[in-house]
Short mmCIF file of C-alpha atoms in Angstrom, two decimals:
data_model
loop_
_atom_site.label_atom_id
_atom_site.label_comp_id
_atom_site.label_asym_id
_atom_site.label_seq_id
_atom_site.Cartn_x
_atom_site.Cartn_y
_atom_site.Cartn_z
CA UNK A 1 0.00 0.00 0.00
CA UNK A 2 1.26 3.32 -0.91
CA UNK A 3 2.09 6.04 1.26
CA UNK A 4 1.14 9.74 1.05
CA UNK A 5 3.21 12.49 0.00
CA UNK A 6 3.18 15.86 0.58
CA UNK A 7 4.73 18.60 -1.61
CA UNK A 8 4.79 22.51 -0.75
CA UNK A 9 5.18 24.66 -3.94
CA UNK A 10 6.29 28.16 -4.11
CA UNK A 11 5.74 30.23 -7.61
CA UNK A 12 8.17 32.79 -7.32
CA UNK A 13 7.44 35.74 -9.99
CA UNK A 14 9.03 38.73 -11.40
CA UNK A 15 6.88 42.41 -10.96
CA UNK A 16 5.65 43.75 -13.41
CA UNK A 17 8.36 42.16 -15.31
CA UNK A 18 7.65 42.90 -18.67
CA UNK A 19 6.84 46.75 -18.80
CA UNK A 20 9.79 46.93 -17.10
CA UNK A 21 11.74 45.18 -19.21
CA UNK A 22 10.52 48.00 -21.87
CA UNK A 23 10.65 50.96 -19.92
CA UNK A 24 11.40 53.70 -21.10
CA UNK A 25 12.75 51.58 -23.63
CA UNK A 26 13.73 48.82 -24.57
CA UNK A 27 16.90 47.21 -22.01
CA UNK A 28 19.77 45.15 -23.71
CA UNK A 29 18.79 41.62 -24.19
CA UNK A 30 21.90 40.29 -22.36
CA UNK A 31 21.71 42.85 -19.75
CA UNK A 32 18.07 41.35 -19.06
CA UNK A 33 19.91 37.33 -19.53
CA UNK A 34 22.45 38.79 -16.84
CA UNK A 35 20.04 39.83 -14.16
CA UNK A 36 17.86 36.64 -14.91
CA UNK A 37 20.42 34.17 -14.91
CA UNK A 38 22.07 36.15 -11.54
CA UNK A 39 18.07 36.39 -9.50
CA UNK A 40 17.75 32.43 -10.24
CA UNK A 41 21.54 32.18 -8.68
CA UNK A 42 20.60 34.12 -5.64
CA UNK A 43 17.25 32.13 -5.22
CA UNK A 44 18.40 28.81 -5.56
CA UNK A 45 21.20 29.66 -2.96
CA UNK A 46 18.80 31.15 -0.58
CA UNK A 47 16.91 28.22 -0.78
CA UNK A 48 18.64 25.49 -1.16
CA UNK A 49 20.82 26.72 2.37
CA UNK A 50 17.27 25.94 3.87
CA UNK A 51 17.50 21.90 1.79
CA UNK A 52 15.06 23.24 -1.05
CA UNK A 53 15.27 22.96 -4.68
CA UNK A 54 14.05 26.00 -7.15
CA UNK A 55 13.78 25.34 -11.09
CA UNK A 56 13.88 28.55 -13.42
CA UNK A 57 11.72 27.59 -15.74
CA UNK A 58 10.67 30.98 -17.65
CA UNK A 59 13.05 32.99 -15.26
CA UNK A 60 10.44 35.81 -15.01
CA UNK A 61 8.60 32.58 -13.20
CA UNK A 62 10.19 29.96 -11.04
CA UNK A 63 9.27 27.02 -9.57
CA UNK A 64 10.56 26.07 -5.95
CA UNK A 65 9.95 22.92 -3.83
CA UNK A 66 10.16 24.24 -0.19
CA UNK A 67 9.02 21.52 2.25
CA UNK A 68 10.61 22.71 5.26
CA UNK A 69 10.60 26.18 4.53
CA UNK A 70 8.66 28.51 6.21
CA UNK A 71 6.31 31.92 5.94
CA UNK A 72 9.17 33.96 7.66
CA UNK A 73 11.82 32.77 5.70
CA UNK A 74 9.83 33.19 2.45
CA UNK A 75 9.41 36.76 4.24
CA UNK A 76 13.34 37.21 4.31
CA UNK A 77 13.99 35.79 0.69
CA UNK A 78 11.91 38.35 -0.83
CA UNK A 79 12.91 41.12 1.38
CA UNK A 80 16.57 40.43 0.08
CA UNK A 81 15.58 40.42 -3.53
CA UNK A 82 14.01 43.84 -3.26
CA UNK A 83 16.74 45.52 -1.37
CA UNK A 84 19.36 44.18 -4.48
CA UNK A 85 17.31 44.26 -7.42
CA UNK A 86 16.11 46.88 -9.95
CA UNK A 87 12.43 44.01 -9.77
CA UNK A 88 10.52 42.82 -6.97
CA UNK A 89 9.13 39.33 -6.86
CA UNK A 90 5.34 37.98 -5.55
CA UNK A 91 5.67 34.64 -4.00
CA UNK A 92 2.50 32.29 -4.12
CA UNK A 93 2.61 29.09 -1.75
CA UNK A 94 0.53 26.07 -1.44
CA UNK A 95 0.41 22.54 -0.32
CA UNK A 96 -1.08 19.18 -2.03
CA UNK A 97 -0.48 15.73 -2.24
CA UNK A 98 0.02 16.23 -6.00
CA UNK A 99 2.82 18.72 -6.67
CA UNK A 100 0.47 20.28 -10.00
CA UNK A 101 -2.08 20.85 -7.95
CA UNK A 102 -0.08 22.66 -4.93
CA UNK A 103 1.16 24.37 -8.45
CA UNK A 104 -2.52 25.65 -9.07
CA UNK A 105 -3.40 26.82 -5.53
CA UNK A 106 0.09 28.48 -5.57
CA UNK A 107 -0.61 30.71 -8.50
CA UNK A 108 -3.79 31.19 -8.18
CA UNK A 109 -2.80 32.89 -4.92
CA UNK A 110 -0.71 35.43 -6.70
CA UNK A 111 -3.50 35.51 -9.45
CA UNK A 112 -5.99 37.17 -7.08
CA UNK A 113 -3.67 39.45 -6.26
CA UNK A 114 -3.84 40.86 -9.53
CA UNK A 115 -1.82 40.24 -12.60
CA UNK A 116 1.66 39.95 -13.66
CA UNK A 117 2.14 42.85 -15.36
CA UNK A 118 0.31 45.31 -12.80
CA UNK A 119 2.05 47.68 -11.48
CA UNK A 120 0.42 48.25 -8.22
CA UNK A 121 0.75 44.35 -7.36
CA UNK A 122 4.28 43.79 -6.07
CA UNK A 123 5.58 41.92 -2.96
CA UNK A 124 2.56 39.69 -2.35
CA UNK A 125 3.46 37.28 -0.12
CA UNK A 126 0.54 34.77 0.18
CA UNK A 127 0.54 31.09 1.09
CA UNK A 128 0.39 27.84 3.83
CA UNK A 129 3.19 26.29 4.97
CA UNK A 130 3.42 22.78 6.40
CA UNK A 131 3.76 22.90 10.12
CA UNK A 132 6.19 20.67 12.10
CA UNK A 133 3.56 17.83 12.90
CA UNK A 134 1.87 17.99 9.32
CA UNK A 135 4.83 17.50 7.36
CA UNK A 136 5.14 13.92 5.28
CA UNK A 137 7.81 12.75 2.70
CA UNK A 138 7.89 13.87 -0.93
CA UNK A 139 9.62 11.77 -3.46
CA UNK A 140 11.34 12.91 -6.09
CA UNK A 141 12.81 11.03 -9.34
CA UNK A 142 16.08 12.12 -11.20
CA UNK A 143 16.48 11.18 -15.04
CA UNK A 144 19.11 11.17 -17.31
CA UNK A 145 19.91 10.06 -20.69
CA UNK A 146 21.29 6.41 -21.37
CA UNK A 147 25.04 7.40 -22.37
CA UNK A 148 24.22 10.82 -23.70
CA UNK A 149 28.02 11.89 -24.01
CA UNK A 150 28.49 8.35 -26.60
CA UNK A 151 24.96 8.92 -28.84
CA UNK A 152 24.78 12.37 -28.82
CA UNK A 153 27.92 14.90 -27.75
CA UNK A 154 30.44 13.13 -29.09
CA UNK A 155 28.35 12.39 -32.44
CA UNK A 156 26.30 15.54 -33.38
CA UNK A 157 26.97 19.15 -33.23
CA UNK A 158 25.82 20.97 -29.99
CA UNK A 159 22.54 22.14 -31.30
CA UNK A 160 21.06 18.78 -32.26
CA UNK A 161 22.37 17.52 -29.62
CA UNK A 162 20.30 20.27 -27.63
CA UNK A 163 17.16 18.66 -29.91
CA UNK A 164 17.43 15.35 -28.76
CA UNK A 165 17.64 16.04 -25.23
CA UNK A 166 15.06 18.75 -24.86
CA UNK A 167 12.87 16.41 -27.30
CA UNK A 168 13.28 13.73 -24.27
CA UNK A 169 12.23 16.06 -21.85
CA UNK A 170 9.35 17.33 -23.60
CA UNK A 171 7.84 13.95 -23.85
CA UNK A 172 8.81 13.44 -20.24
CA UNK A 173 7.12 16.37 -18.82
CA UNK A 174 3.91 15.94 -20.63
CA UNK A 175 3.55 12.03 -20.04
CA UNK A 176 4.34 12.91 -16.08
CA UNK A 177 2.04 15.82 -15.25
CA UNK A 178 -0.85 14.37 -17.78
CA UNK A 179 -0.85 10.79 -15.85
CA UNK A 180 0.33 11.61 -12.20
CA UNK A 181 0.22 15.65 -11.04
CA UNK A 182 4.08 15.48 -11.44
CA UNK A 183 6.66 18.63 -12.21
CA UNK A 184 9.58 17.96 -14.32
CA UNK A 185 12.52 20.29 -15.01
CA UNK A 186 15.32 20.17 -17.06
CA UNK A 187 18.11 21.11 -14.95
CA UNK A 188 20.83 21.22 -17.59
CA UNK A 189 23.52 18.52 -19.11
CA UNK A 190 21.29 15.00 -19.81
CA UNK A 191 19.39 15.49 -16.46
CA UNK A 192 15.83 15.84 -15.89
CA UNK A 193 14.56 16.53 -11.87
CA UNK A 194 10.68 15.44 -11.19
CA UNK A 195 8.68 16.16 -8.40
CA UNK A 196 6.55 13.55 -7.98
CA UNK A 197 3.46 12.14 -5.79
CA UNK A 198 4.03 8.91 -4.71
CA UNK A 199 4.24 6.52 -7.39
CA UNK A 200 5.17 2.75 -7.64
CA UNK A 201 8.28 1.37 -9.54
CA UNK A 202 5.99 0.56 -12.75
CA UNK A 203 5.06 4.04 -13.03
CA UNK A 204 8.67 5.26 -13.91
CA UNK A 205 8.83 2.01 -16.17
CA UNK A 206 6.24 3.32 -17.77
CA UNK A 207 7.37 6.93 -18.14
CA UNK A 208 11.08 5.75 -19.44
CA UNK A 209 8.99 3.23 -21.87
CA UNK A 210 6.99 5.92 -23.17
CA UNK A 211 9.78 8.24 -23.84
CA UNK A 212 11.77 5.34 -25.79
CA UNK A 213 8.67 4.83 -28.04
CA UNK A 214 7.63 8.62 -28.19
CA UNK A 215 11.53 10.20 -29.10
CA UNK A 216 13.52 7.21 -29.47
CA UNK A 217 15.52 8.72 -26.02
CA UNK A 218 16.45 5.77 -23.41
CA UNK A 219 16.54 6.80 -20.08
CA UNK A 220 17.10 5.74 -16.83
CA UNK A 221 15.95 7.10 -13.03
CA UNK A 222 17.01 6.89 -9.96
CA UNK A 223 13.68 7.58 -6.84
CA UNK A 224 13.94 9.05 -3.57
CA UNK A 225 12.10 10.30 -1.08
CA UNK A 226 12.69 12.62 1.92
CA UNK A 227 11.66 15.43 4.42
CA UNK A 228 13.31 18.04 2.21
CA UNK A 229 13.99 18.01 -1.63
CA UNK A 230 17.57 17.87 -0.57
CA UNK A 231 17.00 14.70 1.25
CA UNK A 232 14.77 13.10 -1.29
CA UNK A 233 16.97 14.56 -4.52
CA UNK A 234 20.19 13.31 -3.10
CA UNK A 235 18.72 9.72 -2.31
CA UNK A 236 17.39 9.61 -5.82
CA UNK A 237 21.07 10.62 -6.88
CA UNK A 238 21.99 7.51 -5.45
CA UNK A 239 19.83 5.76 -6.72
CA UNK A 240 20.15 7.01 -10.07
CA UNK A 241 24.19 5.71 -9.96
CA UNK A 242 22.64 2.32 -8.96
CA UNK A 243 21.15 2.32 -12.37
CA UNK A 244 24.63 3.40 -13.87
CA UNK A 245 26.13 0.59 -12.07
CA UNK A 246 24.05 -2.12 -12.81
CA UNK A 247 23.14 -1.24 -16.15
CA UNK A 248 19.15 -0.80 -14.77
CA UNK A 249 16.46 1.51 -15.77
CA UNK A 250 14.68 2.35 -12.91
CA UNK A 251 15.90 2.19 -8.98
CA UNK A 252 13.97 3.26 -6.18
CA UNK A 253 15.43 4.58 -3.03
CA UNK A 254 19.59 4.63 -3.21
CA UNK A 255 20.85 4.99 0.00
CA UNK A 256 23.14 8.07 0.47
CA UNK A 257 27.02 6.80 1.73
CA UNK A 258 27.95 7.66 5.26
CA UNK A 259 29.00 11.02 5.98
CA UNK A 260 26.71 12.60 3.25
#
């Protein structure tokens, strides 16, 4: 019998990005990459110090898993962005046993609030956290590509190479969130991170079977599950080198070495 999970979402968005972006005219396009690429660094550090993962996703939107995480700290994360930024960010959280649907309640949460691109919504900070007593494990599943460097890098030109791979995680996503609530995120190289409810063994069989006959990609996951999406990630990380090793497809719960 299966065991529930419990995922807490945060949607963390940009201000008003857009008519800023524009304003009063148009701002460098790498200048814009720049500031992206360095609010996702700052982020992901902020959060993952507090054992959380955050994906970028559109950049202006990101994604964060923050079991463990809670309102104050959201509080001081979004504080820090608006004393170092030229943008202020809106952070929406919710919690669900599926992580699309924590997803849902998270942005609709910012929704109400009023839209992206209005200029008198900035700095909401809306959401439910799990208390102490009501948290649960979430499970999370790491892919990668069957011997990506042998088919792909060291065979076709960067760019197709990019094709394959993002073909693989297109499928991925899609198959994942359609048949289970689950998030998927490319999270660069070969490597794909899910968030996931909790599902048996034959439903990642099924996801890496799909893929093979969908984009002719072969991968292979490794499943964990945790308090934290550290916790959970790095167990599935584990696991993930268990398929490596033993030439497997799917493995469920590695067990981290001592010391980690």
């Amino acid at each position: 019998m299966l065991t529930v999970t419990t995922t807490q979402v945060t949607l963390v968005q940009i201000d008003n990005y857009g008519p800023w972006t524009t304003t009063p005219e148009p701002r460098r396009e790498m200048d814009l990459q720049t500031l992206q690429s360095r609010l996702f660094s700052d982020v992901a550090q902020f959060l993952g110090h507090r054992d959380a993962y955050v994906f970028f996703t559109r950049f202006d939107n990101m994604i964060a898993v923050t079991n463990g995480v809670d309102g104050a700290a959201h509080a001081s994360l979004q504080e820090s962005i608006g004393n170092r930024y030229p943008v202020s960010v809106s952070l929406g959280t919710a919690v669900a046993e599926r992580p699309v649907d924590a997803l849902e309640a998270a942005n609709r949460r910012l929704q109400t609030a009023g839209s992206a691109q209005d200029e008198s919504r900035t700095e909401v900070l809306a959401g439910e956290y799990l208390s102490e007593t009501d948290r649960s494990d979430l499970q999370i599943a790491h892919f990668d590509v069957v011997n990506a460097t042998g088919k792909y890098t060291d065979q076709l030109n960067e760019f197709d190479t990019f094709i394959n791979i993002e073909q693989a995680y297109g499928s991925l996503m899609r198959h994942l969130r359609e048949a289970h609530g689950a998030l998927s995120f490319f999270v660069g190289g070969d490597n794909v991170v899910a968030v996931c409810p909790d599902l048996p063994e034959s439903a990642f069989s099924s996801a890496v079977a799909h893929v093979a006959d969908d984009v002719d990609v072969e991968l292979q996951v490794g499943v964990g599950r945790g308090a934290s999406a550290h916790e959970a990630g790095f167990t599935a990380k584990h696991a993930l080198e268990d398929c490596r090793h033993d030439g497997t497809s799917v493995e469920l719960f590695g067990a981290p070495a001592a010391g980690d």
